[in-house]
Every structure is written in C-alpha cells, then in structure tokens.
Short mmCIF file of C-alpha atoms and ligand atoms in Angstrom, two decimals:
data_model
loop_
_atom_site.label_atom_id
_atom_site.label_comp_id
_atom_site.label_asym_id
_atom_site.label_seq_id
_atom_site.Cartn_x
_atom_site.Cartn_y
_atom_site.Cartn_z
CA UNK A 19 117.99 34.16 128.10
CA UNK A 20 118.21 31.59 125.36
CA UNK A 21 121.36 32.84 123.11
CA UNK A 22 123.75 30.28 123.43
CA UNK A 23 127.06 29.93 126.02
CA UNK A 24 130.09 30.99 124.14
CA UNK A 25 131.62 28.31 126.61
CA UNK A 26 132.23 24.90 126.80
CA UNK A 27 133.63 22.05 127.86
CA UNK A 28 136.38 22.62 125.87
CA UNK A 29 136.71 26.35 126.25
CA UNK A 30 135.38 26.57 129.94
CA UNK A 31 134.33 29.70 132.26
CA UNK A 32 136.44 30.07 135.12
CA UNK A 33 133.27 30.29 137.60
CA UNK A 34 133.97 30.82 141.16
CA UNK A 35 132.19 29.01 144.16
CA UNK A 36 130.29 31.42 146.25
CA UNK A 37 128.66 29.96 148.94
CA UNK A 38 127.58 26.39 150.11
CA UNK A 39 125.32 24.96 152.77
CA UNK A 40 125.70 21.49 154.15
CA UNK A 41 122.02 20.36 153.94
CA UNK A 42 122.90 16.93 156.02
CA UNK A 43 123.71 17.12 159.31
CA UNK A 44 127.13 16.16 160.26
CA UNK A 45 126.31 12.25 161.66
CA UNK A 46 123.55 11.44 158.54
CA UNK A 47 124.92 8.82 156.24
CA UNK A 48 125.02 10.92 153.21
CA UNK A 49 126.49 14.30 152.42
CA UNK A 50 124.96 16.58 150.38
CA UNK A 51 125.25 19.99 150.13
CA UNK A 52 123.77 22.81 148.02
CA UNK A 53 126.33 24.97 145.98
CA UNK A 54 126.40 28.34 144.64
CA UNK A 55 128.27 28.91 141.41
CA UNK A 56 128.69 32.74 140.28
CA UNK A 57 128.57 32.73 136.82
CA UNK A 58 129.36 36.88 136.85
CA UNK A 59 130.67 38.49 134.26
CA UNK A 60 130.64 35.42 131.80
CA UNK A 61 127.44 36.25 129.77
CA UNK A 62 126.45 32.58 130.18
CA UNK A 63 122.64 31.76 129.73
CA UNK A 64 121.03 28.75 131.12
CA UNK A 65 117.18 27.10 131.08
CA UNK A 66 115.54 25.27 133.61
CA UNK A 67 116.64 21.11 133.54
CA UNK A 68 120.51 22.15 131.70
CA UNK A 69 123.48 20.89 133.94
CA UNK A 70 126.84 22.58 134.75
CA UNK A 71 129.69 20.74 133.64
CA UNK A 72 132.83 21.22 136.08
CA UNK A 73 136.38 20.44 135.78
CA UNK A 74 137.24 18.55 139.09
CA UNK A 75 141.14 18.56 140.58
CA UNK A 76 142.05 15.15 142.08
CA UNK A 77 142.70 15.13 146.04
CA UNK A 78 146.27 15.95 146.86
CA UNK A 79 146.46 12.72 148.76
CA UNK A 80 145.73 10.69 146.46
CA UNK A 81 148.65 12.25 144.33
CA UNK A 82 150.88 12.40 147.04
CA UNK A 83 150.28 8.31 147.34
CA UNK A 84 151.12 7.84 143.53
CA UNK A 85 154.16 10.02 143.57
CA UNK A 86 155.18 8.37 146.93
CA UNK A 87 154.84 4.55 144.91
CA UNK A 88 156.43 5.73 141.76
CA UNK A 89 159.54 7.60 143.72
CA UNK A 90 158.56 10.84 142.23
CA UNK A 91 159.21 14.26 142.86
CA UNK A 92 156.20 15.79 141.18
CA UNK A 93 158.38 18.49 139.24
CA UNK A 94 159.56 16.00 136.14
CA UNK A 95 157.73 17.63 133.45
CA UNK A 96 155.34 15.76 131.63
CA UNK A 97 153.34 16.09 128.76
CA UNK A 98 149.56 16.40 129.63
CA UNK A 99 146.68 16.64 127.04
CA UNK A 100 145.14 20.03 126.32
CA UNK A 101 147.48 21.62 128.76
CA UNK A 102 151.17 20.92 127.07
CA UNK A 103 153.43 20.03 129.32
CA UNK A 104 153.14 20.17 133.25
CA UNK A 105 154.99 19.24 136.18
CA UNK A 106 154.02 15.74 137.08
CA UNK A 107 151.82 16.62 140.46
CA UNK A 108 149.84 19.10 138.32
CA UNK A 109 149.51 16.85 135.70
CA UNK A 110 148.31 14.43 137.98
CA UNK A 111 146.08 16.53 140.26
CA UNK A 112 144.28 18.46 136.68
CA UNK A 113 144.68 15.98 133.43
CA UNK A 114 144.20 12.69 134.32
CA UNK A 115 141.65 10.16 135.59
CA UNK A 116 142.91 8.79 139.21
CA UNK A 117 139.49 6.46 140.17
CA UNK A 118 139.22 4.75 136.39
CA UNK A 119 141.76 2.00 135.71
CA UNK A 120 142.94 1.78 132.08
CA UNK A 121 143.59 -1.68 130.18
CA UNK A 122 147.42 -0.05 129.31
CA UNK A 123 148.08 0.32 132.92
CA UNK A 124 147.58 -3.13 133.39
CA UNK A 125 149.32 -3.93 130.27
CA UNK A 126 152.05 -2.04 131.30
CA UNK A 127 152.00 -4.15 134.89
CA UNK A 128 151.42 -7.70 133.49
CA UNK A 129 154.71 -6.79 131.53
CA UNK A 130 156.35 -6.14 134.11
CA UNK A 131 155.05 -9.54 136.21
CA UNK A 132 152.44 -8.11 137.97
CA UNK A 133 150.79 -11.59 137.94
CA UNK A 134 147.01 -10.99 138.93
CA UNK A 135 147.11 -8.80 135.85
CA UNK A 136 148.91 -10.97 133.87
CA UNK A 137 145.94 -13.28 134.71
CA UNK A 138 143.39 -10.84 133.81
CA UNK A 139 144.89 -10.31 130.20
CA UNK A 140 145.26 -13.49 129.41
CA UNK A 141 143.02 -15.17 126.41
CA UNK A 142 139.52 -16.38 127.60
CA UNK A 143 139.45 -13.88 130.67
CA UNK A 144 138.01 -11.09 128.77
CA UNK A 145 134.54 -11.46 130.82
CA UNK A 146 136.97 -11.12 134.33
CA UNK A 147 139.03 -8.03 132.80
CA UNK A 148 135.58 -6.17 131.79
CA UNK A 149 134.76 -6.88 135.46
CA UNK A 150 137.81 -5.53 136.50
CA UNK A 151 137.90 -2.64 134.30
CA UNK A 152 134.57 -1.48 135.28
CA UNK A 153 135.21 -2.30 139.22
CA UNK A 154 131.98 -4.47 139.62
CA UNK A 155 133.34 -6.82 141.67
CA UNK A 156 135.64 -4.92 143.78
CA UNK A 157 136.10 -1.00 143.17
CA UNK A 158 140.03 0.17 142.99
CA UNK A 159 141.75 2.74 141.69
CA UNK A 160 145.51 3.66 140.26
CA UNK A 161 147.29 3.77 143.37
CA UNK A 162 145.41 -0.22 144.39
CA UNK A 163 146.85 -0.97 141.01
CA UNK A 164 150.07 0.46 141.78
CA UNK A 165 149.98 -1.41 144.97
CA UNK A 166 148.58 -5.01 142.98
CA UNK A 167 152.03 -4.69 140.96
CA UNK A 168 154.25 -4.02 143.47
CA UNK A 169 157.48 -4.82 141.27
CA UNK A 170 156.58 -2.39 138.28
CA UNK A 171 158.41 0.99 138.13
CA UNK A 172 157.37 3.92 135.83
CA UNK A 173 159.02 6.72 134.39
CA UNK A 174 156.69 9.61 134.70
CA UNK A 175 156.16 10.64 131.03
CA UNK A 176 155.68 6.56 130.18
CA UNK A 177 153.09 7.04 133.62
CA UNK A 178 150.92 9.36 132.15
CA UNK A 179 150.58 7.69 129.20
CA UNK A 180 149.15 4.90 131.24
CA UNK A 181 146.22 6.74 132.26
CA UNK A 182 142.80 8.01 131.22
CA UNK A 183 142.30 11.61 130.49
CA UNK A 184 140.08 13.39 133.30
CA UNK A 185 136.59 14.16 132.08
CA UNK A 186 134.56 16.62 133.72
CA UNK A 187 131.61 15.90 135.66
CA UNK A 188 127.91 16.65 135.09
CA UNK A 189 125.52 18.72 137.85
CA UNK A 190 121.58 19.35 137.43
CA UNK A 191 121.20 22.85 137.75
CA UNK A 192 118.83 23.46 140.95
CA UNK A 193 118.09 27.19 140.46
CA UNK A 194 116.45 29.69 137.08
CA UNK A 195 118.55 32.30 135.95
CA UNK A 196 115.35 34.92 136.26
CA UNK A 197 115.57 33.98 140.09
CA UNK A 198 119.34 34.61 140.09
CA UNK A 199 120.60 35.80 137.13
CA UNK A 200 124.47 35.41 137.69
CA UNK A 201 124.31 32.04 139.67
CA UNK A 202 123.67 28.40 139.33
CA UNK A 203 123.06 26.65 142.21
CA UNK A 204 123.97 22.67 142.51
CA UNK A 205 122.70 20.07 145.11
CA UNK A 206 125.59 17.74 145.45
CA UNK A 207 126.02 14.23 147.23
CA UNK A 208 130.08 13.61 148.24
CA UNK A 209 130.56 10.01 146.72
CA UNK A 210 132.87 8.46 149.80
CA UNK A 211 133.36 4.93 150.18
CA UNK A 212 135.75 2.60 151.56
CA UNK A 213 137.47 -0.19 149.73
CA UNK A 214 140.46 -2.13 150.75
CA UNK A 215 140.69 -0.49 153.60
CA UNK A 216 141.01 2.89 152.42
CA UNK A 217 139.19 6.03 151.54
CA UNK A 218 138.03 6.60 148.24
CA UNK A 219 137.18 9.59 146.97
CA UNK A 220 134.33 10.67 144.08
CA UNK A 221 136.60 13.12 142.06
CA UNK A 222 134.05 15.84 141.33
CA UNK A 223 131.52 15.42 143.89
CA UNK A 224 133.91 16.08 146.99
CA UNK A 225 136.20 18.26 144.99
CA UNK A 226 132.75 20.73 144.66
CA UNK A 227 131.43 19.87 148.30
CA UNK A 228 135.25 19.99 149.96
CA UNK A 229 138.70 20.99 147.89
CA UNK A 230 137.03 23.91 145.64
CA UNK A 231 137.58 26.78 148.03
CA UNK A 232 134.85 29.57 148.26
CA UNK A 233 135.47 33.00 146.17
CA UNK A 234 138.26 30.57 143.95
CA UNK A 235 137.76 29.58 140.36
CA UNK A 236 137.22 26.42 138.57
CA UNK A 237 136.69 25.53 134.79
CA UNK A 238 132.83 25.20 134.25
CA UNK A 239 130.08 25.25 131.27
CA UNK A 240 126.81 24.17 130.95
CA UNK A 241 125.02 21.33 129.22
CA UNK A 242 122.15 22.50 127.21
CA UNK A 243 119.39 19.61 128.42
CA UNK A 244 116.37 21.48 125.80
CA UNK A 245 116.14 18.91 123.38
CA UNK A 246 115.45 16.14 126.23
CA UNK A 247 114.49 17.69 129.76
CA UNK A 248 113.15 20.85 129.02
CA UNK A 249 109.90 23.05 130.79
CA UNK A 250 107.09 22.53 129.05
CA UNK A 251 106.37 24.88 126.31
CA UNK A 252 103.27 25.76 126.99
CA UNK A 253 103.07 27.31 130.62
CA UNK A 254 99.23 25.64 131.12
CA UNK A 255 101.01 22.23 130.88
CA UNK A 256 100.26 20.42 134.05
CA UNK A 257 104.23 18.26 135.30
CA UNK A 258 104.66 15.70 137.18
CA UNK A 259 107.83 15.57 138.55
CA UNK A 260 109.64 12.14 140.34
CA UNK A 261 113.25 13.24 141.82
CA UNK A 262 114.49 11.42 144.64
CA UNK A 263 118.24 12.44 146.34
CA UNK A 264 119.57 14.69 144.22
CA UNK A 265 117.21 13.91 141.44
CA UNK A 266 115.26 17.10 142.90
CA UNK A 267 117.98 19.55 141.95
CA UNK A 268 116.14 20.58 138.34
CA UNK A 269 112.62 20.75 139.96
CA UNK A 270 113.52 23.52 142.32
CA UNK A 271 114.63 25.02 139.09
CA UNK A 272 111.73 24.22 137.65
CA UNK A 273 109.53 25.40 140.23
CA UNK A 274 111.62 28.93 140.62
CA UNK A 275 110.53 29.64 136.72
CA UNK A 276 107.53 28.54 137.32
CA UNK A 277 106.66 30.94 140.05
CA UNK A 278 108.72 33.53 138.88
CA UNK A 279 106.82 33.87 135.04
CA UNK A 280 103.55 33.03 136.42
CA UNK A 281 103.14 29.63 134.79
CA UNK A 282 99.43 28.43 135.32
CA UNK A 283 100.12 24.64 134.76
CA UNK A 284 99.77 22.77 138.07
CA UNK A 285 102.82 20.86 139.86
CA UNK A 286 103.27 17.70 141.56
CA UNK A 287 106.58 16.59 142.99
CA UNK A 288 107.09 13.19 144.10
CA UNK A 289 110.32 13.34 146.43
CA UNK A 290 112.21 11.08 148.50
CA UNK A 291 115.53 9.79 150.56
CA UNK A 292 116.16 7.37 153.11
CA UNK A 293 115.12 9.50 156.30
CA UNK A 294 113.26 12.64 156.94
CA UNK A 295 115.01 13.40 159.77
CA UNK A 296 118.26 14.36 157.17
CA UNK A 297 116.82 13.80 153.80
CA UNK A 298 114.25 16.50 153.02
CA UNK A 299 116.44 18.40 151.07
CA UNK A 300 114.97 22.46 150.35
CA UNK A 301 112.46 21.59 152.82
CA UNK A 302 111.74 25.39 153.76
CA UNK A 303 111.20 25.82 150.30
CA UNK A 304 109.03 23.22 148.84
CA UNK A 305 106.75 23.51 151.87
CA UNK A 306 106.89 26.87 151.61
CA UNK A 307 106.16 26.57 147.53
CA UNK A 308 103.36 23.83 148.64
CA UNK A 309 101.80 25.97 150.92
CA UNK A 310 101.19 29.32 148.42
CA UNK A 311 99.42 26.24 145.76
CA UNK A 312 102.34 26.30 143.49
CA UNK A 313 103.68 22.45 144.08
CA UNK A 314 101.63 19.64 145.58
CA UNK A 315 104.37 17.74 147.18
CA UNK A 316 104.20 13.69 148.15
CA UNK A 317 106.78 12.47 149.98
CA UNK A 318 108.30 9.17 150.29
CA UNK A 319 111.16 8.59 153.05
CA UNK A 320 112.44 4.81 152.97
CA UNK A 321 113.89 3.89 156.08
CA UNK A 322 111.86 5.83 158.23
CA UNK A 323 109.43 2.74 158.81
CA UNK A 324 110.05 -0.99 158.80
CA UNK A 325 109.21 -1.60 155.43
CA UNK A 326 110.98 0.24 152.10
CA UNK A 327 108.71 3.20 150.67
CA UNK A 328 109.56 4.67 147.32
CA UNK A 329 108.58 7.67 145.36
CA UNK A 330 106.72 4.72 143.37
CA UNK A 331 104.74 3.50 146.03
CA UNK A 332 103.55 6.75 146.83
CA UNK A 333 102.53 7.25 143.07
CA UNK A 334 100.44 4.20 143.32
CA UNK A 335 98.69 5.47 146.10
CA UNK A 336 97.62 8.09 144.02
CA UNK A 337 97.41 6.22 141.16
CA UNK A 338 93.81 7.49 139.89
CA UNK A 339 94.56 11.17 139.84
CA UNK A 340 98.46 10.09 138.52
CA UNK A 341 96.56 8.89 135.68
CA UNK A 342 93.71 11.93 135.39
CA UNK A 343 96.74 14.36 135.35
CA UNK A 344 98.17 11.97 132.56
CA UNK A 345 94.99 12.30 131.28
CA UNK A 346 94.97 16.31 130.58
CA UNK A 347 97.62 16.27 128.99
CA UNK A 348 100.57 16.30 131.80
CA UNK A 349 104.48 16.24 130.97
CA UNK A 350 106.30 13.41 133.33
CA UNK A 351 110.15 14.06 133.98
CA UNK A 352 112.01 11.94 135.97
CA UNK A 353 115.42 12.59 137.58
CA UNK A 354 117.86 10.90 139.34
CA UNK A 355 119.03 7.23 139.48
CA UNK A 356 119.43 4.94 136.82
CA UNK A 357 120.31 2.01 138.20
CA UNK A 358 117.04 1.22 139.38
CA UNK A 359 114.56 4.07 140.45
CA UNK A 360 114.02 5.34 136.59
CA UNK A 361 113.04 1.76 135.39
CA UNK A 362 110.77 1.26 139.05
CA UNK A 363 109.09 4.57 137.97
CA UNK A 364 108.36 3.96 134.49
CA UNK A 365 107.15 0.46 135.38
CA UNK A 366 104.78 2.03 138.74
CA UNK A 367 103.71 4.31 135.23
CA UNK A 368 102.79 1.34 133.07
CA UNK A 369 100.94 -0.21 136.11
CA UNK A 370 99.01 2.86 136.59
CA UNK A 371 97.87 3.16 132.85
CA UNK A 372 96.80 -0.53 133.18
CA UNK A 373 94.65 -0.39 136.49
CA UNK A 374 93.32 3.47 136.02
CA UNK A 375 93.01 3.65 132.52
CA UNK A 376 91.38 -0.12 132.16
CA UNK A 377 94.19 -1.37 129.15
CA UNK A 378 96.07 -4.25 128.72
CA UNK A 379 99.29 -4.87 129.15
CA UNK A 380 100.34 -4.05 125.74
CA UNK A 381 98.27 -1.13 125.64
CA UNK A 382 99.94 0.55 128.55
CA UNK A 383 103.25 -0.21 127.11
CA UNK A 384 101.92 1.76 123.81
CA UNK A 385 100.65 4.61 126.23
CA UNK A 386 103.80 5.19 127.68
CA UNK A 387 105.49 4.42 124.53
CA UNK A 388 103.56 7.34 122.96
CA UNK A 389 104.51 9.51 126.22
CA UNK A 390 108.18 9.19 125.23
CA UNK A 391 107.41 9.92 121.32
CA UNK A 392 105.66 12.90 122.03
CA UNK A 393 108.12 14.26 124.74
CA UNK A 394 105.71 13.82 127.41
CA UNK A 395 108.00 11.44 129.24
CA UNK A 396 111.38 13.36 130.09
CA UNK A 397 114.60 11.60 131.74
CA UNK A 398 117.85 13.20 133.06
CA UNK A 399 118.97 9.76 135.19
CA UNK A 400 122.56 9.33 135.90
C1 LIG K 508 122.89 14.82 133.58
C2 LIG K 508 123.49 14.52 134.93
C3 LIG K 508 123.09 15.24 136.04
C4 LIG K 508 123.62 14.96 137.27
N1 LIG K 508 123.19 15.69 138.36
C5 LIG K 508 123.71 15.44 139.58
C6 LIG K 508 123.27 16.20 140.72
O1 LIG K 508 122.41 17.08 140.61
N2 LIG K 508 123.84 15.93 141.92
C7 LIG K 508 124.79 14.95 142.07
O2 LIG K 508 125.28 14.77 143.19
N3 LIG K 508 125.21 14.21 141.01
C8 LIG K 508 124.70 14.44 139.78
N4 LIG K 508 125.15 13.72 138.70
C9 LIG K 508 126.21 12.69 138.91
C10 LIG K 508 127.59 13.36 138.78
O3 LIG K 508 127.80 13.78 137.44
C11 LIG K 508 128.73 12.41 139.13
O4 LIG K 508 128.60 11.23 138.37
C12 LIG K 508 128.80 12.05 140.59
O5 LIG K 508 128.95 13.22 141.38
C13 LIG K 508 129.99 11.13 140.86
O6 LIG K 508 131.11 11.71 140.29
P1 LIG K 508 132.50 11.73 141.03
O7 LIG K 508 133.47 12.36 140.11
O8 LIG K 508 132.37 12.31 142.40
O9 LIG K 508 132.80 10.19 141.23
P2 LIG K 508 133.83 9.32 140.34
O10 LIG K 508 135.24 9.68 140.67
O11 LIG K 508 133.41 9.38 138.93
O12 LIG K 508 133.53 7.91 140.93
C14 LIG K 508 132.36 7.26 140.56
C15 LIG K 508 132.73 5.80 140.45
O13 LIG K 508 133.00 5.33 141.76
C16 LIG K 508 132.47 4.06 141.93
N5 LIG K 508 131.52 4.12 143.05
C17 LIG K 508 130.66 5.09 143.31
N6 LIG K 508 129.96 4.83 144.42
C18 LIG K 508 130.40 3.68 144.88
C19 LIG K 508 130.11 2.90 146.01
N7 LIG K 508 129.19 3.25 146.92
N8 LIG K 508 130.78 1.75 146.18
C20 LIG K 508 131.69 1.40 145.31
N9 LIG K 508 132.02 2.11 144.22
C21 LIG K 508 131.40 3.23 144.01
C22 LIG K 508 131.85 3.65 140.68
O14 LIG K 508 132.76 2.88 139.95
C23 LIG K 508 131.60 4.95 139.96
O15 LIG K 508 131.66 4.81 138.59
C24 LIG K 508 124.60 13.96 137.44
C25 LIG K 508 125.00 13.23 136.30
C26 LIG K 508 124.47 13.50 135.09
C27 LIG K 508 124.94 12.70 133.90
#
C-alpha cells in the first residue's frame, strides 16, 4: 500500500468514472455528489487524507461561445502545450484555462482599443488590474472579456497564446484503498454561479459531477498529502476531526481505515452545512459508524435555526472534553474552507486552551503553536 504512484500529474492514469450519487436533492441550493473513480488496472496506491488530481475538459458551450466571437471554425490547428498541435476546439476544450483571465489577453485587447482595459493597464491602476485579474470585484471569464473588447479580432494560434494553460484540479479522497482497493471515491460540490447574466461554470467540479460520462476515462493521479494530513501513526492516537461541506471527504476515509485495521484511538467528527434537511452528507454511514462506537459525531447545521451555528460553536460547547482529548495526546485535522472556517476553528482552539486549560493569551497561542510543530494540528483547507 505505500510504494509510490508511477503516475502523475504530468504522466496521468486514464481512470474511468464508475458510478455517482447525487447526495443533494434536486431543489437544495448546493450540489454535491459523491464519485467513484476506478483506479483498475493502474497499480496506483493511495493513504488516507491524499487527493486525486483530475484533468477537467471545459464545457462545450463555453467553447462554442469563444469560437462563435472569434469567427472560428474550431479545426485551424493550433499549437497547444504538452499536447503539440490540436485543432482549435480541442485545444480549447483540453489545454487551456477558460474561467482565469490572463494580463496578455488584456494586453492584447487594450491594443486593440478595448478601452476599459486600456484603463486597467494604465500606470497607477495596478491595485484595480490585480482586482480584475483575480475577479474580486466582479467574476468574468474569456468569453466576458471577449465581449468587454468587442472590436478586437484574434487569429487562433495568436488566441491561444493569450491564455493560461489549464491546471488540473485537486479532490480529497473520501474512501481507503483496504475498503476498496481499485477505487477512490470523491465528494464533490458543482461550483455554479451567475455573473452578468450568465452561467458560469467551475471547470472541474461540474466537469466530474456532469460532462465526465460514467464507464469513460479521464487523466487522473493522486497527491500524496503524508507529509501534512496524514493518519496518525500510532493507531491509539485519539483525532479530532472538523470538516464541514466537503471538508468531510478525508474523514470518511479516515474512518474506513480506521475500522477496517482495528485502530483503538477514539474519533470525534465535528460536521456541518447549511441545512440538515440536504446537508448531512454520508449520513447512513456516520450514524451508522457512530452507532457501533467508532466516531462520536457533533453536528452543526447553520441555517436550520434563526441564528448561524458552526462546527466552532459546537466545539465550544464541548469545550472541556475538546481540551481533555487535547490533553491525551489527540491529533486535530481540519478540512475544508480557507477563507474563513480554518482560521474560526483554530481561533474556537486557542479560546478553548485559554478557558479549559486556565493560560493566557500568549500561552494558548504557544499551545497551539506547539500543536502545529509537532504535527498535532493537520490542515488540508482549500
Ligand atoms: C487539497 C484540496 C482538496 C480539495 N478537496 C475538495 C473536495 O473534496 N471536494 C470539493 O468539492 N472540492 C475540493 N477542493 C477544491 C477543488 O480543487 C476546486 O478548487 C473546486 O472544485 C473548484 O474548482 P473548479 O475547477 O470547479 O472551479 P474553477 O473553474 O477553478 O473556478 C473557481 C473560481 O471561480 C470563482 N468563483 C467560485 N465560486 C464563486 C462564486 N460563488 N461567486 C463568484 N465567483 C466564484 C473564483 O474566482 C474561483 O477562483 C479541494 C482543493 C484542494 C486544494
């Protein structure tokens, strides 16, 4: 089980999606769905808390719309990265970024008198074009460019220069390989949102969730996570686990291994989403885990009452035995986030160690300081 993937992101596995379950129902206001990747025949080995990397495709659409703008045909061969040369749709659809603007395609605009952009470029607006850039302010992708420079005409091989090279996507692993040996399962949320008026699409979340079709392959690897979000070593290790939304994926990884070698360390997951009524993803399987004493599971949904409850609210509420399980000598890995629910949980941490343990400020900040040193504090956010 540990003897590395000959395959990577470089040189990936064609792995094929196998099945897939919508876990949301149809009117909830997210979509996620859990994924089965067959990994057969490809000798790869994963751990508990790795990802899968995956290749995404762009949505045809979305191609269409460029080639439509740029009065393409989509056969003009182009050249395209790591795959030589391609006709222009494929190119499109496999090599290149689509959602992530590029400061030469607005280069390439402003010089032809695209004047927003020309704006944006211009000396003492570097604060406005990292703005842009990023899509803080306002979220738009090639084809709102394309439309923002309505004048500009490319020819496709100058296009493609234009544009960022397509980088695959990252997915916690929710499944061990002694569970399923040729199979890594994924929990994915579809990133969908509307801006100016139009769909946009999270390349590699809704191409796994909606344009990979089942039994067909897809370039994949996996991410070794050891040296950061590994199991404990020793089995006896008590973990506390905070995974909200998809952050849960690795823990019912976790929790399979667990069970499956017999670890004697105890488990607490702290899980959330915004309503139970959609949001309890695995359900059947946690309470089914919580039942047979392998996970103590507390639960935190945050619209189902008036006021917001987080996973860290709940771990105040159980902020004395948090901090006894801290205490014996507990590993803490939290997944999920960034933005804000990793820095809320390591702060709801700090709080704990200064009301349970009876330290100041600064002493709790050492605590959890130490935590991270010693690997007892273990992040996958994204
Ligand atoms: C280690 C790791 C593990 C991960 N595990 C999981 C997992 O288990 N499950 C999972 O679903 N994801 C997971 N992710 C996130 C995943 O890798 C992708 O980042 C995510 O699916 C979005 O990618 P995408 O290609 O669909 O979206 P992209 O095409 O990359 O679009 C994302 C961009 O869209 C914009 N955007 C996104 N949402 C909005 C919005 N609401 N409004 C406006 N703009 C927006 C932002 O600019 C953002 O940068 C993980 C990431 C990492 C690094």
């Amino acid at each position: 089980m540990t003897t590395p993937t000959p395959f990577t992101a470089r040189r990936p596995f064609a792995g094929t999606r196998a099945s897939s379950l919508r876990l949301t129902p149809a009117d909830a206001p997210k979509d996620t769905h859990h994924q089965v990747i067959s990994l057969a025949g490809s000798g790869i080995a994963y751990r508990p808390g790795d990802s899968l990397g995956v290749w995404p495709r762009n949505a045809d659409p979305l191609v269409d719309a460029i080639l439509a703008r740029l009065g393409a045909t989509g056969g003009e061969p182009v050249l395209s990265g790591a795959h030589g040369t391609l006709p222009f749709r494929d190119a499109l659809a496999r090599s290149f970024d689509l959602a992530i603007v590029s400061r030469r395609l607005l280069d390439a605009c402003a010089a032809q008198g695209a004047a927003p952009f020309a704006a944006l470029l211009e000396k003492g607006a570097e604060d406005s074009l990292k703005r842009y850039l990023r899509g803080w302010d306002d979220v738009h992708d090639v084809l709102d460019v394309l439309n923002d420079a309505p004048d500009a005409r490319f020819a496709p091989e100058d296009f493609v220069g234009l544009l960022r090279p397509l980088q695959p996507r990252l997915y916690s692993i929710a499944s061990s390989q002694r569970a399923h040996p040729d199979e890594a399962h994924l929990l994915v949320l579809s990133l969908v949102y509307t801006s100016r008026g139009r769909r946009h699409l999270g390349v590699a979340s809704t191409f796994v969730n909606e344009r990979w079709p089942l039994g067909t392959p897809a370039p994949i690897y996996i991410q070794d996570a050891q040296k950061h979000f590994a199991l404990p070593a020793d089995p006896a290790t008590p973990m506390i686990m905070i995974g909200p939304g998809t952050g849960v994926a690795p823990f019912r990884g976790f929790l399979e291994e667990r069970e499956i070698t017999g670890a004697t360390g105890r488990n607490w997951l702290f899980f959330g989403e915004q309503s139970r009524a959609w949001g309890y993803y695995y359900e059947a399987e946690l309470t089914a885990w919580e039942r047979r004493g392998l996970v103590r599971i507390d639960l935190a949904f945050s619209r189902d009452q008036p006021h917001k409850i987080y996973v860290q609210h709940r771990m105040r509420e159980r902020a004395r035995e948090v901090y006894a399980w801290l205490e014996e000598g507990a590993e803490v890995f939290i997944c999920g986030d960034k933005a804000r629910m990793a820095a809320d949980v390591q702060r709801e941490l700090q709080a704990i160690v200064e009301l349970e343990g009876g330290r100041t400020a600064d002493q709790a900040v050492e605590y959890i300081s130490k935590l991270r040193r010693e690997k007892r504090l273990k992040l996958d956010v994204y």
